[in-house]
Amino acid sequence: MSTSALQIALATQKRSRAAFEGARRLTRTAPAVDSAHMNPQFSEALEAFQRGDLDRARALAESEISKGPSAQAHHLLGLVHCRLGDPTEGVEQLRLASEGEPANAGYRIMLMRAMVDAGRAVDVLEMAEPPQIQSAATLELWRTRGEAADAAQDSAARITAWAKVANAAQNDWRAWANLASALTSQLRWVEANEALNNAMRINPSEASL
């Protein structure tokens, strides 16, 4: 490997790791629920979750589900289980939420991320690809697929996902950095260098190795 190729590899590894962790921090802050369709009990459950009272949130969400199917209650209960360290049950509840409201991109995104956390990144890649990027929601779906591809170390899926995100959100330095890393994994040095240069142009503070 040439010196320049090694520099690309080292730089993209650093940026990819920072990008992945940064994305995870930004997307695990709140449930993807519609406040316009909350009843008082669910509102109380959500408030309990937000203040960290997970046992209370769990009890209220389970009570809500006992009255009948509730996608938002399954979604919240799934997040509670994930926070409590039970990703298997968390994924199951998030799956029920997503199936209950298949058009809800937020539910699908959180399901995909929970599956990655549960060590099921390959299963995420077996899900149908998101539609063409035409909105913030479809952009985030592709970004989430890119995270799953990173975790699964699937080079082809990584390149496909991060290329779509980078080209749709051209000022997203993290997407360019992840694309550079993916290209590096296939020894596509010229393209990786171009992607890395885009990342450094957008965020010069990340330029040092």
mmCIF file of C-alpha atoms in Angstrom:
data_model
loop_
_atom_site.group_PDB
_atom_site.id
_atom_site.type_symbol
_atom_site.label_atom_id
_atom_site.label_comp_id
_atom_site.label_asym_id
_atom_site.label_seq_id
_atom_site.Cartn_x
_atom_site.Cartn_y
_atom_site.Cartn_z
ATOM 1 C CA MET A 1 0.000 0.000 0.000
ATOM 2 C CA SER A 2 1.367 3.421 -0.922
ATOM 3 C CA THR A 3 1.839 6.179 1.654
ATOM 4 C CA SER A 4 -1.081 8.166 0.244
ATOM 5 C CA ALA A 5 -3.303 5.077 0.282
ATOM 6 C CA LEU A 6 -2.365 4.379 3.887
ATOM 7 C CA GLN A 7 -3.197 7.977 4.822
ATOM 8 C CA ILE A 8 -6.618 7.631 3.217
ATOM 9 C CA ALA A 9 -7.248 4.395 5.069
ATOM 10 C CA LEU A 10 -6.264 5.854 8.427
ATOM 11 C CA ALA A 11 -8.218 9.055 7.908
ATOM 12 C CA THR A 12 -11.374 7.331 6.724
ATOM 13 C CA GLN A 13 -11.220 4.865 9.608
ATOM 14 C CA LYS A 14 -11.085 7.754 12.064
ATOM 15 C CA ARG A 15 -13.872 9.690 10.373
ATOM 16 C CA SER A 16 -16.096 6.668 9.912
ATOM 17 C CA ARG A 17 -15.897 5.831 13.616
ATOM 18 C CA ALA A 18 -16.628 9.439 14.623
ATOM 19 C CA ALA A 19 -19.476 9.684 12.128
ATOM 20 C CA PHE A 20 -21.106 6.462 13.325
ATOM 21 C CA GLU A 21 -20.969 7.410 16.993
ATOM 22 C CA GLY A 22 -22.137 10.947 16.248
ATOM 23 C CA ALA A 23 -25.125 9.685 14.283
ATOM 24 C CA ARG A 24 -26.109 7.286 17.066
ATOM 25 C CA ARG A 25 -26.010 10.045 19.698
ATOM 26 C CA LEU A 26 -28.172 12.313 17.569
ATOM 27 C CA THR A 27 -30.862 9.740 16.858
ATOM 28 C CA ARG A 28 -31.528 8.183 20.245
ATOM 29 C CA THR A 29 -32.941 11.151 22.058
ATOM 30 C CA ALA A 30 -36.724 10.798 21.833
ATOM 31 C CA PRO A 31 -39.467 8.439 20.671
ATOM 32 C CA ALA A 32 -40.880 9.011 17.185
ATOM 33 C CA VAL A 33 -44.459 9.609 18.312
ATOM 34 C CA ASP A 34 -47.183 11.983 17.152
ATOM 35 C CA SER A 35 -48.155 14.225 20.050
ATOM 36 C CA ALA A 36 -51.450 15.045 18.345
ATOM 37 C CA HIS A 37 -52.709 11.484 18.894
ATOM 38 C CA MET A 38 -51.845 10.905 22.553
ATOM 39 C CA ASN A 39 -54.332 10.045 25.247
ATOM 40 C CA PRO A 40 -53.620 11.085 28.865
ATOM 41 C CA GLN A 41 -52.211 7.686 29.878
ATOM 42 C CA PHE A 42 -49.821 7.534 26.959
ATOM 43 C CA SER A 43 -48.763 11.134 27.577
ATOM 44 C CA GLU A 44 -47.925 10.152 31.144
ATOM 45 C CA ALA A 45 -45.950 7.145 29.899
ATOM 46 C CA LEU A 46 -43.995 9.341 27.514
ATOM 47 C CA GLU A 47 -43.248 11.875 30.239
ATOM 48 C CA ALA A 48 -42.023 9.072 32.515
ATOM 49 C CA PHE A 49 -39.728 7.827 29.753
ATOM 50 C CA GLN A 50 -38.344 11.298 29.127
ATOM 51 C CA ARG A 51 -37.482 11.838 32.788
ATOM 52 C CA GLY A 52 -35.869 8.402 33.040
ATOM 53 C CA ASP A 53 -38.548 6.625 35.083
ATOM 54 C CA LEU A 54 -38.433 3.524 32.897
ATOM 55 C CA ASP A 55 -40.372 1.227 35.219
ATOM 56 C CA ARG A 56 -43.302 3.645 35.262
ATOM 57 C CA ALA A 57 -43.115 4.151 31.502
ATOM 58 C CA ARG A 58 -43.094 0.405 30.978
ATOM 59 C CA ALA A 59 -46.092 -0.193 33.227
ATOM 60 C CA LEU A 60 -48.139 2.530 31.552
ATOM 61 C CA ALA A 61 -47.219 1.403 28.031
ATOM 62 C CA GLU A 62 -48.128 -2.201 28.851
ATOM 63 C CA SER A 63 -51.430 -1.021 30.315
ATOM 64 C CA GLU A 64 -52.118 0.926 27.141
ATOM 65 C CA ILE A 65 -51.406 -2.149 24.983
ATOM 66 C CA SER A 66 -53.677 -4.323 27.148
ATOM 67 C CA LYS A 67 -56.620 -2.184 26.012
ATOM 68 C CA GLY A 68 -55.972 -2.949 22.350
ATOM 69 C CA PRO A 69 -53.349 -2.602 19.602
ATOM 70 C CA SER A 70 -51.384 0.633 19.852
ATOM 71 C CA ALA A 71 -48.435 1.241 17.564
ATOM 72 C CA GLN A 72 -47.189 4.187 19.596
ATOM 73 C CA ALA A 73 -47.369 2.219 22.839
ATOM 74 C CA HIS A 74 -45.438 -0.676 21.278
ATOM 75 C CA HIS A 75 -42.878 1.835 20.010
ATOM 76 C CA LEU A 76 -42.424 3.394 23.418
ATOM 77 C CA LEU A 77 -42.304 0.008 25.132
ATOM 78 C CA GLY A 78 -39.643 -1.100 22.672
ATOM 79 C CA LEU A 79 -37.489 1.897 23.536
ATOM 80 C CA VAL A 80 -37.971 1.207 27.238
ATOM 81 C CA HIS A 81 -36.755 -2.380 26.816
ATOM 82 C CA CYS A 82 -33.753 -1.166 24.833
ATOM 83 C CA ARG A 83 -32.880 1.306 27.590
ATOM 84 C CA LEU A 84 -33.285 -1.441 30.185
ATOM 85 C CA GLY A 85 -30.755 -3.600 28.355
ATOM 86 C CA ASP A 86 -33.168 -6.046 26.726
ATOM 87 C CA PRO A 87 -32.646 -5.449 22.983
ATOM 88 C CA THR A 88 -34.376 -8.686 21.981
ATOM 89 C CA GLU A 89 -37.700 -7.655 23.488
ATOM 90 C CA GLY A 90 -37.052 -4.091 22.417
ATOM 91 C CA VAL A 91 -36.748 -5.155 18.782
ATOM 92 C CA GLU A 92 -39.925 -7.232 19.037
ATOM 93 C CA GLN A 93 -41.948 -4.294 20.371
ATOM 94 C CA LEU A 94 -40.475 -1.921 17.796
ATOM 95 C CA ARG A 95 -41.329 -4.452 15.076
ATOM 96 C CA LEU A 96 -44.957 -4.521 16.236
ATOM 97 C CA ALA A 97 -45.030 -0.724 16.131
ATOM 98 C CA SER A 98 -43.586 -0.597 12.622
ATOM 99 C CA GLU A 99 -45.986 -3.249 11.363
ATOM 100 C CA GLY A 100 -48.868 -1.376 12.984
ATOM 101 C CA GLU A 101 -47.981 1.811 11.116
ATOM 102 C CA PRO A 102 -45.893 0.758 8.094
ATOM 103 C CA ALA A 103 -45.891 4.292 6.672
ATOM 104 C CA ASN A 104 -44.262 5.692 9.814
ATOM 105 C CA ALA A 105 -40.608 6.160 8.839
ATOM 106 C CA GLY A 106 -39.638 7.055 12.400
ATOM 107 C CA TYR A 107 -40.840 3.702 13.696
ATOM 108 C CA ARG A 108 -38.949 1.865 10.953
ATOM 109 C CA ILE A 109 -35.754 3.826 11.592
ATOM 110 C CA MET A 110 -35.772 3.072 15.301
ATOM 111 C CA LEU A 111 -36.488 -0.601 14.583
ATOM 112 C CA MET A 112 -33.501 -0.765 12.232
ATOM 113 C CA ARG A 113 -31.197 0.916 14.740
ATOM 114 C CA ALA A 114 -32.364 -1.339 17.556
ATOM 115 C CA MET A 115 -31.684 -4.372 15.368
ATOM 116 C CA VAL A 116 -28.136 -3.125 14.790
ATOM 117 C CA ASP A 117 -27.692 -2.667 18.542
ATOM 118 C CA ALA A 118 -28.980 -6.211 19.055
ATOM 119 C CA GLY A 119 -26.324 -7.606 16.703
ATOM 120 C CA ARG A 120 -28.745 -8.086 13.811
ATOM 121 C CA ALA A 121 -27.257 -5.711 11.265
ATOM 122 C CA VAL A 122 -27.340 -8.406 8.571
ATOM 123 C CA ASP A 123 -31.091 -8.783 9.135
ATOM 124 C CA VAL A 124 -31.516 -5.052 8.536
ATOM 125 C CA LEU A 125 -29.808 -5.395 5.165
ATOM 126 C CA GLU A 126 -32.235 -8.186 4.264
ATOM 127 C CA MET A 127 -35.145 -5.765 4.680
ATOM 128 C CA ALA A 128 -36.471 -4.068 1.557
ATOM 129 C CA GLU A 129 -34.343 -1.103 0.488
ATOM 130 C CA PRO A 130 -35.801 2.312 1.317
ATOM 131 C CA PRO A 131 -37.431 4.239 -1.527
ATOM 132 C CA GLN A 132 -35.606 6.885 -3.515
ATOM 133 C CA ILE A 133 -34.474 9.821 -1.386
ATOM 134 C CA GLN A 134 -37.078 12.542 -1.759
ATOM 135 C CA SER A 135 -37.566 13.680 1.829
ATOM 136 C CA ALA A 136 -35.838 13.976 5.181
ATOM 137 C CA ALA A 137 -37.448 10.670 6.188
ATOM 138 C CA THR A 138 -36.156 8.687 3.213
ATOM 139 C CA LEU A 139 -32.733 10.296 3.662
ATOM 140 C CA GLU A 140 -32.656 9.077 7.258
ATOM 141 C CA LEU A 141 -33.779 5.613 6.216
ATOM 142 C CA TRP A 142 -30.815 5.359 3.853
ATOM 143 C CA ARG A 143 -28.476 6.757 6.504
ATOM 144 C CA THR A 144 -29.708 4.089 8.907
ATOM 145 C CA ARG A 145 -29.150 1.419 6.268
ATOM 146 C CA GLY A 146 -25.617 2.734 5.877
ATOM 147 C CA GLU A 147 -25.042 2.350 9.622
ATOM 148 C CA ALA A 148 -26.295 -1.229 9.407
ATOM 149 C CA ALA A 149 -24.019 -1.939 6.458
ATOM 150 C CA ASP A 150 -21.079 -0.530 8.423
ATOM 151 C CA ALA A 151 -21.899 -2.795 11.361
ATOM 152 C CA ALA A 152 -22.308 -5.812 9.080
ATOM 153 C CA GLN A 153 -19.063 -4.940 7.244
ATOM 154 C CA ASP A 154 -20.882 -5.343 3.933
ATOM 155 C CA SER A 155 -18.729 -3.234 1.598
ATOM 156 C CA ALA A 156 -21.122 -3.205 -1.340
ATOM 157 C CA ALA A 157 -24.098 -2.212 0.793
ATOM 158 C CA ARG A 158 -21.982 0.440 2.526
ATOM 159 C CA ILE A 159 -20.971 2.049 -0.745
ATOM 160 C CA THR A 160 -24.530 2.010 -2.097
ATOM 161 C CA ALA A 161 -26.055 3.544 1.020
ATOM 162 C CA TRP A 162 -23.436 6.190 1.759
ATOM 163 C CA ALA A 163 -23.201 7.236 -1.896
ATOM 164 C CA LYS A 164 -26.941 7.858 -1.924
ATOM 165 C CA VAL A 165 -26.798 9.834 1.340
ATOM 166 C CA ALA A 166 -23.730 11.852 0.344
ATOM 167 C CA ASN A 167 -25.175 12.795 -3.037
ATOM 168 C CA ALA A 168 -28.541 13.730 -1.533
ATOM 169 C CA ALA A 169 -27.044 15.688 1.384
ATOM 170 C CA GLN A 170 -23.861 17.033 -0.136
ATOM 171 C CA ASN A 171 -22.873 19.072 2.922
ATOM 172 C CA ASP A 172 -22.992 16.055 5.227
ATOM 173 C CA TRP A 173 -19.301 15.470 5.970
ATOM 174 C CA ARG A 174 -20.092 12.294 7.913
ATOM 175 C CA ALA A 175 -21.707 10.709 4.864
ATOM 176 C CA TRP A 176 -18.679 11.555 2.708
ATOM 177 C CA ALA A 177 -16.345 10.182 5.383
ATOM 178 C CA ASN A 178 -18.297 6.955 5.608
ATOM 179 C CA LEU A 179 -18.358 6.666 1.829
ATOM 180 C CA ALA A 180 -14.583 7.140 1.762
ATOM 181 C CA SER A 181 -14.181 4.392 4.350
ATOM 182 C CA ALA A 182 -16.419 2.038 2.379
ATOM 183 C CA LEU A 183 -14.523 2.700 -0.843
ATOM 184 C CA THR A 184 -11.227 2.152 0.965
ATOM 185 C CA SER A 185 -12.404 -1.289 2.058
ATOM 186 C CA GLN A 186 -12.578 -2.220 -1.627
ATOM 187 C CA LEU A 187 -9.229 -0.571 -2.421
ATOM 188 C CA ARG A 188 -10.920 2.043 -4.601
ATOM 189 C CA TRP A 189 -8.333 4.656 -3.646
ATOM 190 C CA VAL A 190 -9.067 7.371 -6.208
ATOM 191 C CA GLU A 191 -12.774 7.503 -5.376
ATOM 192 C CA ALA A 192 -12.014 7.213 -1.647
ATOM 193 C CA ASN A 193 -9.631 10.151 -1.855
ATOM 194 C CA GLU A 194 -12.274 12.256 -3.613
ATOM 195 C CA ALA A 195 -14.883 11.425 -0.965
ATOM 196 C CA LEU A 196 -12.398 12.107 1.838
ATOM 197 C CA ASN A 197 -11.486 15.463 0.313
ATOM 198 C CA ASN A 198 -15.181 16.380 0.272
ATOM 199 C CA ALA A 199 -15.453 15.506 3.964
ATOM 200 C CA MET A 200 -12.406 17.605 4.845
ATOM 201 C CA ARG A 201 -13.599 20.526 2.698
ATOM 202 C CA ILE A 202 -16.905 20.583 4.549
ATOM 203 C CA ASN A 203 -15.378 20.080 7.998
ATOM 204 C CA PRO A 204 -11.738 21.250 7.996
ATOM 205 C CA SER A 205 -11.428 20.677 11.751
ATOM 206 C CA GLU A 206 -11.385 16.954 10.986
ATOM 207 C CA ALA A 207 -8.495 17.284 8.544
ATOM 208 C CA SER A 208 -5.688 16.165 10.849
ATOM 209 C CA LEU A 209 -4.838 12.485 11.094
#
